[in-house]
């Protein structure tokens, strides 16, 4: 058995609506069903989703504040006023700033731009910066991806005679800045039809309002970059903007975009949202995290390919440095959490902080901790001299982290963000109270159900449905991203035909899966460790995304596994190991490090009085011993204390001497998930075989000829072994059958025939039945293949239950 990481939740699908959409749009039922699961209830909505274009965008003047902002910017341009673009240091802010630079150039404006240093200054508008530009004669400030919370800073600008136009998309606070114009679709009084624009999306709408139909389509590349990087929903207006931007990137008008695509591994063909999310965005963000975001702006505004390639290489190096830094910080944070968990348990809201931690990457670290613990997580870097803590938060569905920070606003110097991600700063002396208050706030809002991650699945299907044609149809739903994930297919009952680790350090997993004669290759990135938890020919259930693997001109389906599970007991074969004790320690150590083994206990199973009691270090291991009467008994205090219900993993070091031992073990451990077979093969002189009437008749006839006056048992066994080829153990057990039936008398090492034996059938002997069952058990467990043993064991488990 292998538990899935997520709780799989099928998305509801209105079959009537799907049928109606399929018929009216002339598309496949598969595609229609997936559209319905994405919220398309009518053919019109579905058609817009599939075929929507830039022509279907909303009028930018519907954004509140836009009608005031446009004449003010035009007046500034006409009068030669100096305009300051004030941006942010993440990929959305960089994209927004870049787009505004191109806009100002096209308008012929006198402008400059400013992005604060992530670690030295932090997020948002800063009065010293405004003061600096005021002294330089700037009269108009246009913010991008920032400013909606800048009450004091805008008040300062107003007092200094500077007008501020705020363009932003973050959650508006209760107290808004008194700016010349506030443009944010999330403002409570804004009636703009689409609320999900990124910061760069709002900047793009400002450009549209100023330029109208003359807005360059190539600028959608910048809008697509920021929208994908900032994890905005790829639905509605975002979808048409991103589709246009991705199409344009393949023949980009921006040398910097082409150079960065090349650095991230793209050479030609379609540019996907995945390439942007995992190739472009991290390198753009690395600029602001590890150096200054101005380098990323310089890249995207570069006019020559030579300059662009040089900066792209620079950002690539910064990204590699960022990756190493993140890994070091994650390990330090994990150690903090493990120490805390030992003392108090893992809190509902995780808050960790470290002196000298780079504030530029705390958000990434928070995401990694959230993935591991599935708790709202805040990671803060502490300035060693000032004690200022700057951090980032990442949250889980059902817990609004922005609302939680608002509840703690009196402890914070600054905060802002979304329900799922936010940033904040506070003094070191308030850290402990901050963590306490957050968890007090969460206590009334988070229940056990919130801490189980959910993986929505779009469609249950079989392997025969995963064809090239079907996968090509799924691509009509692209681009994929937030609120429009790549379709997740649920496939159950797949036979594991091949399993191996691949990549550096075996980090990834490659499987060959089969069902009803069809096979497919499946890859699970980052799940290489699971290979040791998948038994030969296990039956696997998976949630996967379907793609096409193109290699040497051949195209074939490929599954990208998001999660997998094995719902049956699994058997792992280590029979005949030269050193079972060493093998046991290696397996226990390996399993103890696997996150997938997150519950239950492991135990060792032996015969009573086994030599393993002396050769194994079992002081920290529950030990169970076979017992003929009850099947299984605790062999040490740990087993007695833990009880059999806690056992999920068994290491079988020896086979039992009686069938009751094995059947009793199977019935005793109801929660058993995996069995590791470490027993050695029995010696030839101990082998037993399934008994038959003919064989027993032969043995009895041999006894009958020579035992009427009595024979020494040792002499008889030697003769019988020569004539039958049976092992000594088999013959001894056979004599026990004859003795039970009253055919022979055994006493003082002698055997003689019973003078008046009763007439009884062999099958009436308990020992005969036990011999048959024990022979079956040993035959299977010593010589059977793992799939045969698994099936046999599952049958017996069901019978025992």
CSV table of C-alpha atoms in Angstrom, one decimal, residues 688-696 726 730 734 737 762-763 767-776:
chain,number,residue,atom,x,y,z
A,688,UNK,CA,8.0,-30.1,3.0
A,689,UNK,CA,5.7,-30.8,0.1
A,690,UNK,CA,1.9,-30.7,-0.3
A,691,UNK,CA,0.8,-34.2,0.8
A,692,UNK,CA,-1.2,-36.7,-1.3
A,693,UNK,CA,-3.1,-39.9,-0.5
A,694,UNK,CA,-0.8,-41.9,-2.8
A,695,UNK,CA,2.4,-40.8,-1.1
A,696,UNK,CA,1.0,-41.4,2.4
A,726,UNK,CA,11.1,-36.8,1.3
A,730,UNK,CA,8.4,-34.0,6.0
A,734,UNK,CA,3.9,-37.6,8.3
A,737,UNK,CA,-0.3,-37.8,11.1
A,762,UNK,CA,-6.5,-39.1,6.1
A,763,UNK,CA,-8.5,-35.9,5.7
A,767,UNK,CA,-2.0,-32.7,11.4
A,768,UNK,CA,-2.6,-33.7,7.8
A,769,UNK,CA,-4.5,-30.6,7.1
A,770,UNK,CA,-1.9,-28.5,8.8
A,771,UNK,CA,0.8,-30.2,6.8
A,772,UNK,CA,-1.0,-29.3,3.6
A,773,UNK,CA,-1.5,-25.7,4.6
A,774,UNK,CA,2.1,-25.3,5.8
A,775,UNK,CA,3.4,-26.8,2.6
A,776,UNK,CA,1.3,-24.4,0.6
